Amino acid sequence: MPTVRLGSSRTGIAQGDVEVFSEFDSGGSMWTGEGERERRLHLRFDDAFAAPPAVHVTASLMDMDHTAAYRAELVAEEITTEGFDIVFRTWSDSRVARVRAAWMAIGDMPFEDDWVVD
């Protein structure tokens, strides 16, 4: 989804909903493994921000095995003007089949009157 500017201001909002991983059918380590595990998905904004934006990430789907404790961390890391990483972590005996994440980035957009001084 393209970045939307709020009225005539410099503030822009970008958002989306993405599958971070799905490992139930493939027997991946999120579903079959134990201990610390991580999946990282890099996302690029359709339009670059003027400075790294504030990014909010939330789970839109977590398909987990009910026989083990639900241990999960979902965060945004490595935020730049052009994109960020969605990172999902779990540990111990938690079994995770798949995860989707909804995200929103809010920040300043480049403005036509901005000066670039080298």
PDB file of C-alpha atoms in Angstrom:
ATOM      1  CA  MET A   1       0.000   0.000   0.000  1.00  0.00           C
ATOM      2  CA  PRO A   2       1.481   3.395  -0.924  1.00  0.00           C
ATOM      3  CA  THR A   3       2.369   5.900   1.757  1.00  0.00           C
ATOM      4  CA  VAL A   4      -0.452   8.346   2.487  1.00  0.00           C
ATOM      5  CA  ARG A   5       0.217  11.959   3.466  1.00  0.00           C
ATOM      6  CA  LEU A   6      -2.022  13.480   6.117  1.00  0.00           C
ATOM      7  CA  GLY A   7      -3.536  16.486   4.360  1.00  0.00           C
ATOM      8  CA  SER A   8      -0.887  18.955   3.275  1.00  0.00           C
ATOM      9  CA  SER A   9       1.417  18.152   6.183  1.00  0.00           C
ATOM     10  CA  ARG A  10       4.743  16.377   6.045  1.00  0.00           C
ATOM     11  CA  THR A  11       3.410  13.446   8.050  1.00  0.00           C
ATOM     12  CA  GLY A  12       2.981  10.187   6.173  1.00  0.00           C
ATOM     13  CA  ILE A  13       1.537   6.798   7.093  1.00  0.00           C
ATOM     14  CA  ALA A  14       2.431   3.455   5.537  1.00  0.00           C
ATOM     15  CA  GLN A  15       0.846   0.190   6.592  1.00  0.00           C
ATOM     16  CA  GLY A  16       0.500  -3.452   5.685  1.00  0.00           C
ATOM     17  CA  ASP A  17      -0.176  -7.004   6.785  1.00  0.00           C
ATOM     18  CA  VAL A  18       2.349  -9.723   5.899  1.00  0.00           C
ATOM     19  CA  GLU A  19       3.052 -13.371   6.532  1.00  0.00           C
ATOM     20  CA  VAL A  20       6.263 -13.523   8.580  1.00  0.00           C
ATOM     21  CA  PHE A  21       6.561 -17.309   8.169  1.00  0.00           C
ATOM     22  CA  SER A  22       4.574 -20.533   7.767  1.00  0.00           C
ATOM     23  CA  GLU A  23       6.369 -23.723   8.804  1.00  0.00           C
ATOM     24  CA  PHE A  24       3.630 -26.208   9.707  1.00  0.00           C
ATOM     25  CA  ASP A  25       3.534 -27.880   6.269  1.00  0.00           C
ATOM     26  CA  SER A  26       7.309 -27.801   5.745  1.00  0.00           C
ATOM     27  CA  GLY A  27       8.235 -29.074   9.216  1.00  0.00           C
ATOM     28  CA  GLY A  28      10.449 -26.038   9.871  1.00  0.00           C
ATOM     29  CA  SER A  29      12.186 -25.449  13.185  1.00  0.00           C
ATOM     30  CA  MET A  30       9.543 -23.010  14.460  1.00  0.00           C
ATOM     31  CA  TRP A  31       7.104 -25.940  14.432  1.00  0.00           C
ATOM     32  CA  THR A  32       9.415 -28.876  15.187  1.00  0.00           C
ATOM     33  CA  GLY A  33      12.323 -27.306  17.080  1.00  0.00           C
ATOM     34  CA  GLU A  34      13.037 -26.299  20.660  1.00  0.00           C
ATOM     35  CA  GLY A  35      15.113 -23.572  22.282  1.00  0.00           C
ATOM     36  CA  GLU A  36      15.656 -20.048  20.995  1.00  0.00           C
ATOM     37  CA  ARG A  37      14.418 -19.483  17.445  1.00  0.00           C
ATOM     38  CA  GLU A  38      13.993 -16.365  15.324  1.00  0.00           C
ATOM     39  CA  ARG A  39      12.513 -15.379  11.976  1.00  0.00           C
ATOM     40  CA  ARG A  40      13.263 -12.014  10.392  1.00  0.00           C
ATOM     41  CA  LEU A  41      11.422 -10.456   7.435  1.00  0.00           C
ATOM     42  CA  HIS A  42      12.729  -7.283   5.794  1.00  0.00           C
ATOM     43  CA  LEU A  43      10.098  -4.879   4.465  1.00  0.00           C
ATOM     44  CA  ARG A  44      10.684  -1.873   2.220  1.00  0.00           C
ATOM     45  CA  PHE A  45       8.403   1.159   2.258  1.00  0.00           C
ATOM     46  CA  ASP A  46       6.837   2.125  -1.090  1.00  0.00           C
ATOM     47  CA  ASP A  47       8.052   5.691  -0.462  1.00  0.00           C
ATOM     48  CA  ALA A  48      11.053   6.618   1.678  1.00  0.00           C
ATOM     49  CA  PHE A  49      10.512   8.718   4.782  1.00  0.00           C
ATOM     50  CA  ALA A  50      12.619  11.826   5.508  1.00  0.00           C
ATOM     51  CA  ALA A  51      13.821  10.272   8.796  1.00  0.00           C
ATOM     52  CA  PRO A  52      13.301   6.826  10.332  1.00  0.00           C
ATOM     53  CA  PRO A  53       9.589   6.637  11.216  1.00  0.00           C
ATOM     54  CA  ALA A  54       7.910   5.249  14.312  1.00  0.00           C
ATOM     55  CA  VAL A  55       6.882   1.671  13.501  1.00  0.00           C
ATOM     56  CA  HIS A  56       4.176  -0.290  15.311  1.00  0.00           C
ATOM     57  CA  VAL A  57       3.901  -4.065  14.799  1.00  0.00           C
ATOM     58  CA  THR A  58       1.171  -6.362  16.086  1.00  0.00           C
ATOM     59  CA  ALA A  59       0.239  -9.979  15.468  1.00  0.00           C
ATOM     60  CA  SER A  60      -2.656 -10.385  13.049  1.00  0.00           C
ATOM     61  CA  LEU A  61      -2.397 -14.195  13.223  1.00  0.00           C
ATOM     62  CA  MET A  62      -0.512 -16.565  15.531  1.00  0.00           C
ATOM     63  CA  ASP A  63      -1.103 -20.254  14.876  1.00  0.00           C
ATOM     64  CA  MET A  64       0.465 -22.063  17.841  1.00  0.00           C
ATOM     65  CA  ASP A  65       0.320 -25.526  19.350  1.00  0.00           C
ATOM     66  CA  HIS A  66      -1.983 -25.514  22.383  1.00  0.00           C
ATOM     67  CA  THR A  67      -0.060 -28.234  24.277  1.00  0.00           C
ATOM     68  CA  ALA A  68       2.941 -25.994  25.045  1.00  0.00           C
ATOM     69  CA  ALA A  69       3.180 -22.526  26.572  1.00  0.00           C
ATOM     70  CA  TYR A  70       2.802 -19.556  24.218  1.00  0.00           C
ATOM     71  CA  ARG A  71       6.163 -17.795  24.249  1.00  0.00           C
ATOM     72  CA  ALA A  72       6.499 -15.101  21.624  1.00  0.00           C
ATOM     73  CA  GLU A  73       8.085 -11.738  20.914  1.00  0.00           C
ATOM     74  CA  LEU A  74       7.155  -9.679  17.838  1.00  0.00           C
ATOM     75  CA  VAL A  75       9.096  -6.441  17.244  1.00  0.00           C
ATOM     76  CA  ALA A  76      10.305  -3.989  14.602  1.00  0.00           C
ATOM     77  CA  GLU A  77      14.098  -3.660  14.343  1.00  0.00           C
ATOM     78  CA  GLU A  78      16.650  -2.041  12.022  1.00  0.00           C
ATOM     79  CA  ILE A  79      14.252   0.815  11.178  1.00  0.00           C
ATOM     80  CA  THR A  80      15.526   3.134   8.435  1.00  0.00           C
ATOM     81  CA  THR A  81      13.961   5.693   6.114  1.00  0.00           C
ATOM     82  CA  GLU A  82      13.501   2.942   3.507  1.00  0.00           C
ATOM     83  CA  GLY A  83      12.251  -0.016   5.552  1.00  0.00           C
ATOM     84  CA  PHE A  84      12.550  -2.217   8.631  1.00  0.00           C
ATOM     85  CA  ASP A  85      12.709  -5.816   9.848  1.00  0.00           C
ATOM     86  CA  ILE A  86       9.784  -7.608  11.468  1.00  0.00           C
ATOM     87  CA  VAL A  87      11.308 -10.035  13.968  1.00  0.00           C
ATOM     88  CA  PHE A  88       9.510 -12.942  15.626  1.00  0.00           C
ATOM     89  CA  ARG A  89      11.189 -14.875  18.431  1.00  0.00           C
ATOM     90  CA  THR A  90      10.168 -17.874  20.499  1.00  0.00           C
ATOM     91  CA  TRP A  91      11.981 -20.200  22.909  1.00  0.00           C
ATOM     92  CA  SER A  92      11.787 -23.359  24.992  1.00  0.00           C
ATOM     93  CA  ASP A  93       9.216 -25.907  23.764  1.00  0.00           C
ATOM     94  CA  SER A  94       6.769 -23.462  22.121  1.00  0.00           C
ATOM     95  CA  ARG A  95       5.594 -24.673  18.709  1.00  0.00           C
ATOM     96  CA  VAL A  96       4.586 -22.038  16.176  1.00  0.00           C
ATOM     97  CA  ALA A  97       3.010 -23.021  12.863  1.00  0.00           C
ATOM     98  CA  ARG A  98       2.669 -19.572  11.300  1.00  0.00           C
ATOM     99  CA  VAL A  99       2.627 -15.864  12.062  1.00  0.00           C
ATOM    100  CA  ARG A 100       1.216 -12.837  10.257  1.00  0.00           C
ATOM    101  CA  ALA A 101       1.972  -9.287  11.350  1.00  0.00           C
ATOM    102  CA  ALA A 102       0.124  -6.031  10.795  1.00  0.00           C
ATOM    103  CA  TRP A 103       2.355  -2.947  10.816  1.00  0.00           C
ATOM    104  CA  MET A 104       2.095   0.825  10.611  1.00  0.00           C
ATOM    105  CA  ALA A 105       4.846   3.397  10.098  1.00  0.00           C
ATOM    106  CA  ILE A 106       4.259   7.088  10.855  1.00  0.00           C
ATOM    107  CA  GLY A 107       6.802   9.807  10.202  1.00  0.00           C
ATOM    108  CA  ASP A 108       7.979  12.835   8.279  1.00  0.00           C
ATOM    109  CA  MET A 109       7.977  12.583   4.496  1.00  0.00           C
ATOM    110  CA  PRO A 110      10.366  14.440   2.219  1.00  0.00           C
ATOM    111  CA  PHE A 111       9.054  17.857   1.267  1.00  0.00           C
ATOM    112  CA  GLU A 112       9.609  19.556  -2.077  1.00  0.00           C
ATOM    113  CA  ASP A 113      11.113  22.636  -0.391  1.00  0.00           C
ATOM    114  CA  ASP A 114      13.683  20.645   1.618  1.00  0.00           C
ATOM    115  CA  TRP A 115      17.271  21.665   1.021  1.00  0.00           C
ATOM    116  CA  VAL A 116      20.030  19.135   0.789  1.00  0.00           C
ATOM    117  CA  VAL A 117      23.332  20.584   1.980  1.00  0.00           C
ATOM    118  CA  ASP A 118      26.448  18.485   1.466  1.00  0.00           C
TER     119      ASP A 118
END
